[in-house]
Short mmCIF file of C-alpha atoms (C1' of nucleotides) in Angstrom, two decimals:
data_model
loop_
_atom_site.label_atom_id
_atom_site.label_comp_id
_atom_site.label_asym_id
_atom_site.label_seq_id
_atom_site.Cartn_x
_atom_site.Cartn_y
_atom_site.Cartn_z
CA MET A 15 -18.31 -8.81 31.33
CA THR A 16 -21.95 -9.66 31.74
CA ASP A 17 -22.39 -11.74 28.62
CA GLY A 18 -20.29 -14.28 26.78
CA THR A 19 -17.83 -11.79 25.34
CA THR A 20 -14.32 -13.20 25.27
CA THR A 21 -11.06 -12.18 23.69
CA GLY A 22 -8.86 -15.03 22.63
CA SER A 23 -9.71 -18.69 22.40
CA PRO A 24 -13.37 -19.68 22.27
CA VAL A 25 -13.10 -21.49 25.57
CA GLY A 26 -11.87 -18.39 27.34
CA SER A 27 -9.15 -18.69 29.97
CA ASP A 28 -10.39 -21.68 31.92
CA GLY A 29 -7.28 -23.60 31.03
CA GLY A 30 -9.20 -26.07 28.95
CA SER A 31 -8.48 -27.36 25.47
CA GLN A 32 -6.80 -25.03 22.98
CA ALA A 33 -9.42 -24.93 20.27
CA LEU A 34 -7.51 -22.73 17.82
CA PRO A 35 -3.82 -23.50 18.25
CA GLY A 36 -1.27 -21.06 16.89
CA LEU A 37 -3.84 -18.42 16.13
CA PRO A 38 -2.70 -15.03 17.32
CA ASP A 39 -5.96 -13.24 17.96
CA VAL A 40 -4.38 -9.86 18.41
CA ALA A 41 -1.12 -8.03 17.70
CA GLU A 42 0.42 -4.72 18.61
CA VAL A 43 -0.40 -1.80 16.36
CA GLY A 44 2.23 -1.92 13.63
CA THR A 45 4.51 0.74 12.19
CA VAL A 46 3.17 3.54 10.03
CA PRO A 47 3.96 1.82 6.71
CA VAL A 48 2.34 -1.40 7.91
CA VAL A 49 -0.82 0.34 9.09
CA LEU A 50 -1.08 2.46 5.95
CA ALA A 51 -0.56 -0.54 3.71
CA ALA A 52 -3.31 -2.36 5.58
CA LEU A 53 -5.66 0.57 5.10
CA ALA A 54 -4.70 1.21 1.47
CA ASP A 55 -6.76 -1.68 0.10
CA PRO A 56 -10.37 -0.76 -0.77
CA VAL A 57 -11.73 -4.08 0.49
CA ARG A 58 -10.06 -3.72 3.87
CA LEU A 59 -11.01 -0.08 4.05
CA GLU A 60 -14.65 -1.03 3.64
CA MET A 61 -14.26 -3.65 6.37
CA VAL A 62 -12.84 -1.03 8.72
CA ARG A 63 -15.62 1.36 7.83
CA ARG A 64 -18.29 -1.18 8.66
CA MET A 65 -16.66 -2.08 11.94
CA ALA A 66 -16.41 1.59 12.86
CA ASP A 67 -20.11 1.97 12.18
CA ALA A 68 -21.06 -1.19 14.05
CA PRO A 69 -22.16 -1.12 17.69
CA ASP A 70 -19.18 -1.68 19.98
CA ARG A 71 -16.99 -1.63 16.82
CA THR A 72 -17.61 -5.34 16.56
CA ALA A 73 -19.18 -7.31 13.73
CA ARG A 74 -19.52 -10.82 12.45
CA CYS A 75 -16.98 -11.67 9.77
CA VAL A 76 -19.64 -12.51 7.22
CA GLY A 77 -21.12 -9.03 7.54
CA LEU A 78 -17.93 -7.23 6.58
CA TYR A 79 -17.64 -8.06 2.90
CA ASP A 80 -19.52 -8.74 -0.31
CA ASP A 81 -18.67 -10.23 -3.67
CA ILE A 82 -15.41 -11.85 -2.63
CA GLY A 83 -14.60 -15.40 -1.64
CA LYS A 84 -14.31 -16.52 1.98
CA SER A 85 -10.63 -17.24 1.60
CA THR A 86 -9.95 -13.78 0.27
CA ALA A 87 -11.86 -12.23 3.15
CA SER A 88 -9.92 -14.36 5.60
CA HIS A 89 -6.70 -13.12 4.05
CA HIS A 90 -7.77 -9.50 4.54
CA PHE A 91 -8.74 -10.22 8.15
CA LYS A 92 -5.27 -11.58 8.69
CA VAL A 93 -3.64 -8.46 7.26
CA LEU A 94 -5.78 -6.17 9.42
CA ARG A 95 -5.09 -8.29 12.47
CA GLU A 96 -1.34 -8.43 11.92
CA ALA A 97 -1.32 -4.67 11.52
CA GLY A 98 -2.92 -4.46 14.95
CA LEU A 99 -6.02 -2.76 13.61
CA THR A 100 -8.45 -5.51 14.57
CA GLU A 101 -8.69 -8.45 16.89
CA ARG A 102 -10.66 -11.63 17.07
CA THR A 103 -13.41 -11.72 19.63
CA TYR A 104 -15.76 -14.52 20.49
CA ILE A 105 -19.31 -13.72 21.53
CA ASP A 106 -21.07 -16.82 22.78
CA GLY A 107 -18.79 -18.92 20.68
CA ALA A 108 -19.38 -16.90 17.53
CA LEU A 109 -16.30 -15.37 15.93
CA HIS A 110 -16.32 -11.60 15.54
CA GLN A 111 -13.86 -8.97 14.41
CA ARG A 112 -13.40 -5.90 16.55
CA LEU A 113 -11.83 -2.64 15.45
CA ARG A 114 -9.25 -1.65 18.06
CA LEU A 115 -10.13 2.02 17.98
CA ALA A 116 -8.60 2.99 21.31
CA GLU A 117 -5.32 1.18 20.73
CA VAL A 118 -4.86 2.65 17.26
CA GLU A 119 -5.84 6.07 18.53
CA GLN A 120 -3.21 5.88 21.21
CA ARG A 121 -0.43 5.00 18.80
CA LEU A 122 -1.55 7.08 15.82
CA PRO A 123 -3.85 9.79 17.13
CA GLY A 124 -6.39 11.04 14.65
CA LEU A 125 -5.38 8.75 11.82
CA LEU A 126 -8.45 6.54 11.69
CA ALA A 127 -10.73 9.53 12.07
CA SER A 128 -9.05 11.28 9.14
CA VAL A 129 -9.18 8.21 6.96
CA LEU A 130 -12.82 7.44 7.72
CA ALA A 131 -13.81 11.07 7.25
CA GLY A 132 -12.10 11.08 3.89
CA LEU A 133 -14.31 8.29 2.61
CA GLY A 134 -17.44 10.42 2.65
CA MET B 7 6.73 36.20 -5.44
CA THR B 8 9.89 38.12 -4.86
CA ASP B 9 12.31 35.58 -6.22
CA GLY B 10 12.28 33.16 -9.11
CA THR B 11 9.75 30.75 -7.62
CA THR B 12 7.50 29.31 -10.29
CA THR B 13 5.00 26.50 -10.47
CA GLY B 14 4.88 24.70 -13.77
CA SER B 15 7.26 24.95 -16.67
CA PRO B 16 10.74 26.32 -16.00
CA VAL B 17 10.09 29.36 -18.17
CA GLY B 18 7.02 30.28 -16.20
CA SER B 19 3.97 31.63 -18.02
CA ASP B 20 5.62 34.06 -20.40
CA GLY B 21 4.34 32.07 -23.38
CA GLY B 22 7.81 30.99 -24.38
CA SER B 23 9.07 27.57 -25.35
CA GLN B 24 7.55 24.51 -23.64
CA ALA B 25 10.64 22.99 -22.07
CA LEU B 26 8.98 19.95 -20.51
CA PRO B 27 6.07 18.91 -22.71
CA GLY B 28 3.43 16.55 -21.39
CA LEU B 29 4.66 16.78 -17.84
CA PRO B 30 1.81 17.26 -15.40
CA ASP B 31 3.42 19.17 -12.57
CA VAL B 32 0.50 18.83 -10.21
CA ALA B 33 -2.66 16.77 -9.73
CA GLU B 34 -5.69 16.86 -7.48
CA VAL B 35 -5.39 15.07 -4.16
CA GLY B 36 -6.45 11.51 -4.84
CA THR B 37 -8.88 9.19 -3.10
CA VAL B 38 -8.13 7.73 0.30
CA PRO B 39 -6.76 4.42 -1.04
CA VAL B 40 -4.54 6.26 -3.52
CA VAL B 41 -3.14 8.61 -0.89
CA LEU B 42 -2.61 5.82 1.62
CA ALA B 43 -0.90 3.63 -0.96
CA ALA B 44 1.40 6.51 -1.83
CA LEU B 45 2.27 7.00 1.83
CA ALA B 46 2.62 3.31 2.60
CA ASP B 47 6.05 2.98 0.99
CA PRO B 48 8.96 3.64 3.37
CA VAL B 49 10.99 5.43 0.70
CA ARG B 50 8.16 7.82 -0.15
CA LEU B 51 7.34 8.29 3.51
CA GLU B 52 10.89 9.46 4.12
CA MET B 53 10.60 11.82 1.18
CA VAL B 54 7.43 13.31 2.62
CA ARG B 55 9.05 13.60 6.04
CA ARG B 56 11.99 15.53 4.65
CA MET B 57 9.75 17.86 2.69
CA ALA B 58 7.64 18.50 5.77
CA ASP B 59 10.78 19.41 7.71
CA ALA B 60 12.16 21.59 4.93
CA PRO B 61 11.61 25.33 4.85
CA ASP B 62 8.52 26.20 2.81
CA ARG B 63 7.94 22.44 2.48
CA THR B 64 10.13 22.53 -0.59
CA ALA B 65 13.34 20.65 -1.30
CA ARG B 66 15.62 19.72 -4.13
CA CYS B 67 14.92 16.28 -5.54
CA VAL B 68 18.43 15.06 -4.86
CA GLY B 69 18.06 15.87 -1.18
CA LEU B 70 15.06 13.63 -0.65
CA TYR B 71 16.59 10.21 -0.94
CA ASP B 72 19.65 8.07 -0.31
CA ASP B 73 20.91 4.71 -1.48
CA ILE B 74 18.50 4.32 -4.39
CA GLY B 75 18.95 4.96 -8.08
CA LYS B 76 17.79 8.14 -9.77
CA SER B 77 15.22 6.29 -11.83
CA THR B 78 13.72 4.71 -8.74
CA ALA B 79 13.52 8.08 -7.04
CA SER B 80 11.87 9.57 -10.11
CA HIS B 81 9.31 6.78 -10.01
CA HIS B 82 8.48 7.59 -6.40
CA PHE B 83 8.17 11.29 -7.23
CA LYS B 84 5.71 10.39 -9.91
CA VAL B 85 3.60 8.33 -7.50
CA LEU B 86 3.55 11.12 -4.94
CA ARG B 87 2.70 13.68 -7.60
CA GLU B 88 -0.09 11.62 -9.11
CA ALA B 89 -1.56 11.14 -5.64
CA GLY B 90 -1.65 14.93 -5.35
CA LEU B 91 0.68 14.97 -2.39
CA THR B 92 3.46 16.92 -4.06
CA GLU B 93 4.02 19.21 -7.00
CA ARG B 94 6.91 20.26 -9.12
CA THR B 95 8.22 23.73 -8.49
CA TYR B 96 11.02 25.55 -10.22
CA ILE B 97 13.18 27.94 -8.25
CA ASP B 98 15.50 29.91 -10.52
CA GLY B 99 15.34 27.09 -13.03
CA ALA B 100 16.16 24.41 -10.47
CA LEU B 101 13.58 21.65 -10.08
CA HIS B 102 12.14 21.21 -6.60
CA GLN B 103 9.42 19.11 -5.02
CA ARG B 104 6.91 20.79 -2.76
CA LEU B 105 4.67 19.04 -0.26
CA ARG B 106 1.14 20.32 -0.81
CA LEU B 107 0.33 20.52 2.88
CA ALA B 108 -2.63 22.88 2.63
CA GLU B 109 -4.32 21.04 -0.20
CA VAL B 110 -3.97 17.67 1.49
CA GLU B 111 -5.10 19.14 4.77
CA GLN B 112 -8.23 20.48 3.15
CA ARG B 113 -9.19 17.14 1.64
CA LEU B 114 -8.00 14.86 4.44
CA PRO B 115 -7.76 16.96 7.58
CA GLY B 116 -5.27 15.73 10.13
CA LEU B 117 -4.02 12.80 8.10
CA LEU B 118 -0.51 14.03 7.29
CA ALA B 119 -0.07 15.25 10.84
CA SER B 120 -1.04 11.86 12.25
CA VAL B 121 1.22 10.01 9.85
CA LEU B 122 4.22 12.23 10.45
CA ALA B 123 3.69 12.15 14.21
CA GLY B 124 3.61 8.36 14.07
CA LEU B 125 7.10 8.23 12.60
CA GLY B 126 8.79 9.59 15.68
"C1'" DC C 17 30.66 23.86 -28.38
"C1'" DG C 18 31.51 20.05 -25.38
"C1'" DT C 19 30.64 18.43 -21.02
"C1'" DC C 20 28.66 17.65 -16.68
"C1'" DG C 21 24.88 17.28 -13.28
"C1'" DG C 22 20.22 16.37 -12.43
"C1'" DG C 23 15.53 14.07 -13.89
"C1'" DT C 24 12.78 11.50 -16.85
"C1'" DT C 25 11.69 7.55 -19.70
"C1'" DC C 26 12.00 2.83 -21.22
"C1'" DG C 27 12.66 -2.02 -20.90
"C1'" DA C 28 13.55 -5.86 -17.98
"C1'" DT C 29 13.46 -8.30 -13.77
"C1'" DC C 30 11.79 -9.83 -9.41
"C1'" DC C 31 8.87 -10.18 -5.69
"C1'" DG C 32 4.77 -9.44 -3.10
"C1'" DC C 33 -0.15 -8.97 -3.02
"C1'" DG C 34 -5.00 -9.99 -4.18
"C1'" DT C 35 -7.79 -13.48 -5.83
"C1'" DC C 36 -9.71 -18.00 -6.25
"C1'" DG C 37 -10.90 -23.12 -5.45
"C1'" DA C 38 -10.44 -27.04 -2.70
"C1'" DA C 39 -9.58 -29.20 1.55
"C1'" DC C 40 -9.71 -29.06 6.49
"C1'" DA C 41 -11.31 -27.64 11.25
"C1'" DT C 42 -14.65 -26.10 14.46
"C1'" DC C 43 -19.02 -25.11 16.42
"C1'" DG C 44 -24.07 -25.36 16.89
"C1'" DG C 45 -28.26 -27.83 15.93
"C1'" DC C 46 -31.17 -31.59 14.42
"C1'" DG D 1 -23.45 -38.69 16.01
"C1'" DC D 2 -24.01 -36.60 11.71
"C1'" DC D 3 -24.46 -32.18 9.03
"C1'" DG D 4 -24.48 -27.49 7.63
"C1'" DA D 5 -22.52 -22.96 8.39
"C1'" DT D 6 -18.49 -20.38 9.12
"C1'" DG D 7 -13.36 -19.45 8.93
"C1'" DT D 8 -8.78 -20.85 8.12
"C1'" DT D 9 -5.11 -22.91 5.40
"C1'" DC D 10 -2.85 -24.26 1.28
"C1'" DG D 11 -1.30 -24.14 -3.36
"C1'" DA D 12 -1.73 -21.67 -7.75
"C1'" DC D 13 -2.25 -17.90 -10.76
"C1'" DG D 14 -1.96 -13.12 -12.58
"C1'" DC D 15 -0.98 -8.44 -12.02
"C1'" DG D 16 1.02 -4.55 -10.40
"C1'" DG D 17 4.79 -2.30 -7.94
"C1'" DA D 18 9.73 -1.52 -6.67
"C1'" DT D 19 14.10 -1.74 -8.41
"C1'" DC D 20 17.85 -1.24 -11.60
"C1'" DG D 21 20.72 0.12 -15.83
"C1'" DA D 22 20.98 2.50 -20.02
"C1'" DA D 23 19.60 6.01 -22.97
"C1'" DC D 24 17.87 10.51 -23.55
"C1'" DC D 25 16.84 15.48 -22.55
"C1'" DC D 26 17.68 19.93 -20.78
"C1'" DG D 27 20.00 23.74 -18.42
"C1'" DA D 28 24.35 25.51 -16.65
"C1'" DC D 29 29.05 26.32 -17.03
"C1'" DG D 30 33.60 26.30 -18.68
#
DNA sequence: CGTCGGGTTCGATCCGCGTCGAACATCGGC
DNA sequence: GCCGATGTTCGACGCGGATCGAACCCGACG
């Protein structure tokens, strides 16, 4: 990695202080019902769509939603994360959400493509 | 049709008595959130799986579920039907549910295949 | 004609989800 | 070192969904 991109804690893996304790930044791609339930919500679906359109499938949290409160957005991030669809990534200390396209594709081939295509 | 297969009212389209009034037997395939929500429930997912495995994608209602009440099953049938995933079909007067594979495939190509493959 | 099997409808219940506001934590900048 | 921006967490609330039992309807069969 040539820039500050890091997956996990903001401080990276230098063994330093644990800045965000107990925060699982990533999870395995869940079962079919879990993944479908995560994608069934319009708000989350829009988030996924924006990430898919973003360069490197990564976007700042604030750029993924409109017209809802921060706490609500955070809740949706958690659902997507626990379904294994996204992960937290830190770029120069700034928190981003990344769509785990490859991992989801491996476990459920073609699903995300079908879903995203169906939005048009 | 060489046998008694009929879509719609049990009496077919001979202009006879309306045996099941106000019962929409089929609906257009819904939006992505609607379809995903319909597929997100484990009970309905199992129903879809059994229909997909059945010959002609058609099965008797009673053969699509276990360990739940009739009324609950009927509710799930309604959800699937209103999402456009299934339709009611009468074979020699016996009510069946048919998975509308072609119609879903046309609107959301690859989705059902991905979902069903992910169950294995 | 009475009965049985199979589905639907209705009402009630219960639980989970989406939403918000407020409080807290963290990071970057002045 | 303080402050603003950004996310997370924690209750609380309301709504919709999943479930059940009971009643009803219809076709088949004796």
